């Protein structure tokens, strides 16, 4: 708890003995007993030097130049053009690299500013902050191994680095354009985090080490200090789901990032869907998902039908999915609304879920229809309605409801997955795959969008991609939440879905 309070770091149970060892060593080195050491850590101000030493021992500082290059491309091609017309001429683009480690991310941004013609004439100021003093010392020296340059193009290496023995020294001008500060992200500092201080924040591969409440507080700080419409980039394994509703999700260049809401960027999904439609997105070319493929369906019981047709025809008994008690306990997990939405007064939907489990879909719909009028603004209720409409085959109405859910909660993985089914039904395989990918990004443990991506790829003849998705889906299905299977499994039980996955894998050439 002391470490969480001072550094925000969260340790899983299997890491606790390692943490204990490190703390024990530090207590001894400081002439403390373990108890008095923890007290000293908790007492703010007293042990600040020690917090730095602990940060060195406990944080992961792995990084390299131009890590996740797609995000840098999105910065150049989306962020810069979206911003410059609204800013006073000559004002710099202020970028924060939060959790900058030894500086590679901050310096990559500075190099980009010098390198890309799109940025000619845009003044860029980059500030890197980190809690780890020795990482910051390395940043200040700007001397790197070839390993740190593994994603740096030969041209950029030649232009911005000088060989010095086996190391590479960064060009002085680039170094001078970045400033570094020691700063603990979990500590507030109103002067530093004042409103409108930054246009862009990169905070990649940092939040993943924080406890959820700490991550939420840090994201709130980013939100406060970003200009309206400013951008936030997180690491690949990190999402804003459950942390904040202040941002729109953006998906271009094969990557995800966030834009702070403001009065001009209309509510979420509209912009995601339309405003950015012309930009390159993480999609296979349409031809690969063309519905003209002869083997265009889901193989099951000799049928070759689309997933949504399978849902309609499914004869698997939903009762086999789950025990009753389990499902009621985890309503929030299966409906995947954000924490904030969960905190709103909500409606008791256990009866609806029970009826669905018994395949009494009509009655479940009737119970939903009797809920008070304010339920029409509840993401859970709307999502359940969309599930029922999908079961009933009214995909157009289901998609409209999913849109409403996404207006309330842009990060609803369930609504994106259902939208994928609706898009497929509308013969929009590209849109279907896109929404599946968003669902996978938002909730990497969600098996159904993976399975659906596998089916789409197999139908499009891309057997390699199909195998990759199906293998992932198979692993996820073994541990998927039973209640979520009830809602999104299309009437198939876990065993049925696993069998389907295996059959699909065989049909695209995988050894069973
Ligand atoms: C894995 S590195 C990420 C480096 C870079 N952002 C990237 O993605 O390549 C994580 C960094 O976060 C820093 N960090 C962890 N907790 C922090 C905190 N409370 N305040 C500031 N930095 C922190 C660590 O010291 C470490 O340098």
GROMACS .gro file of C-alpha atoms in nm, residues 138-305:
model
  168
  138UNK     CA    1   2.063   0.856  -1.918
  139UNK     CA    2   1.818   1.080  -2.105
  140UNK     CA    3   2.033   1.385  -2.036
  141UNK     CA    4   2.347   1.208  -2.163
  142UNK     CA    5   2.161   1.105  -2.481
  143UNK     CA    6   2.407   0.824  -2.548
  144UNK     CA    7   2.247   0.505  -2.673
  145UNK     CA    8   2.325   0.149  -2.777
  146UNK     CA    9   2.235   0.015  -3.120
  147UNK     CA   10   1.952  -0.180  -2.952
  148UNK     CA   11   1.774   0.147  -2.869
  149UNK     CA   12   1.796   0.239  -3.238
  150UNK     CA   13   1.652  -0.088  -3.366
  151UNK     CA   14   1.346   0.084  -3.516
  152UNK     CA   15   1.531   0.396  -3.632
  153UNK     CA   16   1.575   0.424  -4.007
  154UNK     CA   17   1.933   0.436  -4.145
  155UNK     CA   18   1.856   0.788  -4.273
  156UNK     CA   19   1.751   0.913  -3.929
  157UNK     CA   20   2.053   0.742  -3.774
  158UNK     CA   21   2.285   0.915  -4.019
  159UNK     CA   22   2.115   1.250  -3.973
  160UNK     CA   23   2.068   1.263  -3.597
  161UNK     CA   24   2.335   1.041  -3.439
  162UNK     CA   25   2.713   1.041  -3.423
  163UNK     CA   26   2.901   0.718  -3.368
  164UNK     CA   27   3.106   0.719  -3.052
  165UNK     CA   28   3.274   0.381  -3.015
  166UNK     CA   29   2.995   0.128  -2.993
  167UNK     CA   30   2.745   0.392  -2.885
  168UNK     CA   31   2.543   0.655  -3.064
  169UNK     CA   32   2.537   1.013  -2.945
  170UNK     CA   33   2.229   1.217  -3.030
  171UNK     CA   34   2.271   1.543  -3.219
  172UNK     CA   35   2.307   1.850  -2.996
  173UNK     CA   36   2.023   2.046  -3.155
  174UNK     CA   37   1.774   1.766  -3.099
  175UNK     CA   38   1.891   1.733  -2.741
  176UNK     CA   39   1.853   2.103  -2.683
  177UNK     CA   40   1.491   2.098  -2.800
  178UNK     CA   41   1.380   1.861  -2.524
  179UNK     CA   42   1.370   1.930  -2.153
  180UNK     CA   43   1.350   1.667  -1.884
  181UNK     CA   44   1.212   1.692  -1.532
  182UNK     CA   45   1.193   1.452  -1.248
  183UNK     CA   46   0.825   1.427  -1.167
  184UNK     CA   47   0.598   1.172  -1.006
  185UNK     CA   48   0.282   1.142  -1.213
  186UNK     CA   49   0.073   1.045  -0.918
  187UNK     CA   50   0.149   1.368  -0.732
  188UNK     CA   51  -0.058   1.667  -0.829
  189UNK     CA   52   0.110   1.997  -0.905
  190UNK     CA   53  -0.149   2.251  -1.017
  191UNK     CA   54   0.116   2.476  -1.174
  192UNK     CA   55   0.249   2.199  -1.398
  193UNK     CA   56  -0.090   2.046  -1.479
  194UNK     CA   57  -0.271   2.373  -1.536
  195UNK     CA   58  -0.551   2.372  -1.796
  196UNK     CA   59  -0.440   2.399  -2.157
  197UNK     CA   60  -0.069   2.332  -2.091
  198UNK     CA   61  -0.028   2.061  -2.354
  199UNK     CA   62  -0.150   1.990  -2.704
  200UNK     CA   63  -0.044   1.626  -2.698
  201UNK     CA   64   0.042   1.382  -2.421
  202UNK     CA   65   0.230   1.060  -2.482
  203UNK     CA   66   0.197   0.831  -2.181
  204UNK     CA   67   0.279   0.491  -2.318
  205UNK     CA   68   0.347   0.178  -2.118
  206UNK     CA   69   0.314   0.355  -1.786
  207UNK     CA   70  -0.053   0.330  -1.680
  208UNK     CA   71  -0.035  -0.049  -1.714
  209UNK     CA   72   0.176  -0.061  -1.396
  210UNK     CA   73  -0.068   0.150  -1.195
  211UNK     CA   74  -0.360   0.045  -0.981
  212UNK     CA   75  -0.690   0.141  -1.156
  213UNK     CA   76  -0.773   0.428  -0.919
  214UNK     CA   77  -0.422   0.571  -0.966
  215UNK     CA   78  -0.447   0.540  -1.344
  216UNK     CA   79  -0.783   0.715  -1.331
  217UNK     CA   80  -0.641   1.006  -1.128
  218UNK     CA   81  -0.345   1.041  -1.366
  219UNK     CA   82  -0.572   1.039  -1.673
  220UNK     CA   83  -0.786   1.308  -1.508
  221UNK     CA   84  -0.469   1.516  -1.473
  222UNK     CA   85  -0.388   1.466  -1.843
  223UNK     CA   86  -0.741   1.561  -1.935
  224UNK     CA   87  -0.723   1.878  -1.729
  225UNK     CA   88  -0.391   1.988  -1.875
  226UNK     CA   89  -0.471   1.912  -2.239
  227UNK     CA   90  -0.624   2.179  -2.460
  228UNK     CA   91  -0.980   2.101  -2.574
  229UNK     CA   92  -0.943   1.867  -2.871
  230UNK     CA   93  -0.589   1.773  -2.758
  231UNK     CA   94  -0.458   1.420  -2.808
  232UNK     CA   95  -0.346   1.144  -2.575
  233UNK     CA   96  -0.142   0.842  -2.685
  234UNK     CA   97  -0.130   0.533  -2.464
  235UNK     CA   98   0.068   0.211  -2.508
  236UNK     CA   99  -0.069  -0.077  -2.717
  237UNK     CA  100  -0.181  -0.277  -2.419
  238UNK     CA  101  -0.349   0.017  -2.248
  239UNK     CA  102  -0.701   0.148  -2.292
  240UNK     CA  103  -0.907   0.426  -2.145
  241UNK     CA  104  -1.193   0.186  -2.089
  242UNK     CA  105  -1.321   0.234  -1.737
  243UNK     CA  106  -1.082   0.523  -1.670
  244UNK     CA  107  -1.235   0.831  -1.827
  245UNK     CA  108  -1.520   0.956  -2.039
  246UNK     CA  109  -1.337   1.278  -2.127
  247UNK     CA  110  -1.196   1.140  -2.452
  248UNK     CA  111  -1.307   1.012  -2.789
  249UNK     CA  112  -1.144   0.696  -2.914
  250UNK     CA  113  -0.961   0.741  -3.246
  251UNK     CA  114  -0.853   0.461  -3.476
  252UNK     CA  115  -0.630   0.543  -3.771
  253UNK     CA  116  -0.298   0.419  -3.912
  254UNK     CA  117  -0.354   0.080  -3.750
  255UNK     CA  118  -0.338   0.228  -3.404
  256UNK     CA  119  -0.561   0.364  -3.130
  257UNK     CA  120  -0.535   0.694  -2.948
  258UNK     CA  121  -0.762   0.948  -2.781
  259UNK     CA  122  -0.886   1.299  -2.840
  260UNK     CA  123  -1.016   1.516  -2.561
  261UNK     CA  124  -1.379   1.605  -2.609
  262UNK     CA  125  -1.470   1.965  -2.674
  263UNK     CA  126  -1.773   2.154  -2.789
  264UNK     CA  127  -1.670   2.133  -3.155
  265UNK     CA  128  -1.588   1.765  -3.192
  266UNK     CA  129  -1.937   1.620  -3.200
  267UNK     CA  130  -2.012   1.332  -2.972
  268UNK     CA  131  -1.783   1.037  -3.007
  269UNK     CA  132  -1.879   0.774  -3.246
  270UNK     CA  133  -1.997   1.010  -3.521
  271UNK     CA  134  -1.650   1.149  -3.560
  272UNK     CA  135  -1.482   0.816  -3.523
  273UNK     CA  136  -1.702   0.676  -3.792
  274UNK     CA  137  -1.730   0.959  -4.041
  275UNK     CA  138  -1.484   1.235  -3.975
  276UNK     CA  139  -1.191   0.999  -3.988
  277UNK     CA  140  -1.329   0.768  -4.252
  278UNK     CA  141  -1.101   0.905  -4.522
  279UNK     CA  142  -0.790   0.839  -4.321
  280UNK     CA  143  -0.590   0.519  -4.338
  281UNK     CA  144  -0.721   0.273  -4.084
  282UNK     CA  145  -0.619  -0.066  -3.963
  283UNK     CA  146  -0.816  -0.252  -4.224
  284UNK     CA  147  -0.748  -0.518  -4.476
  285UNK     CA  148  -0.830  -0.417  -4.832
  286UNK     CA  149  -1.201  -0.472  -4.899
  287UNK     CA  150  -1.138  -0.743  -5.159
  288UNK     CA  151  -1.004  -0.978  -4.894
  289UNK     CA  152  -1.335  -0.959  -4.714
  290UNK     CA  153  -1.548  -0.967  -5.022
  291UNK     CA  154  -1.865  -1.165  -4.971
  292UNK     CA  155  -1.828  -1.324  -5.313
  293UNK     CA  156  -1.604  -1.594  -5.170
  294UNK     CA  157  -1.765  -1.932  -5.228
  295UNK     CA  158  -1.683  -2.052  -4.881
  296UNK     CA  159  -1.837  -1.748  -4.722
  297UNK     CA  160  -1.987  -1.877  -4.405
  298UNK     CA  161  -1.961  -2.043  -4.079
  299UNK     CA  162  -1.918  -2.418  -4.101
  300UNK     CA  163  -2.144  -2.586  -3.851
  301UNK     CA  164  -2.348  -2.901  -3.882
  302UNK     CA  165  -2.281  -2.893  -4.253
  303UNK     CA  166  -2.415  -2.538  -4.279
  304UNK     CA  167  -2.216  -2.264  -4.439
  305UNK     CA  168  -2.375  -1.949  -4.315
   0.00000   0.00000   0.00000
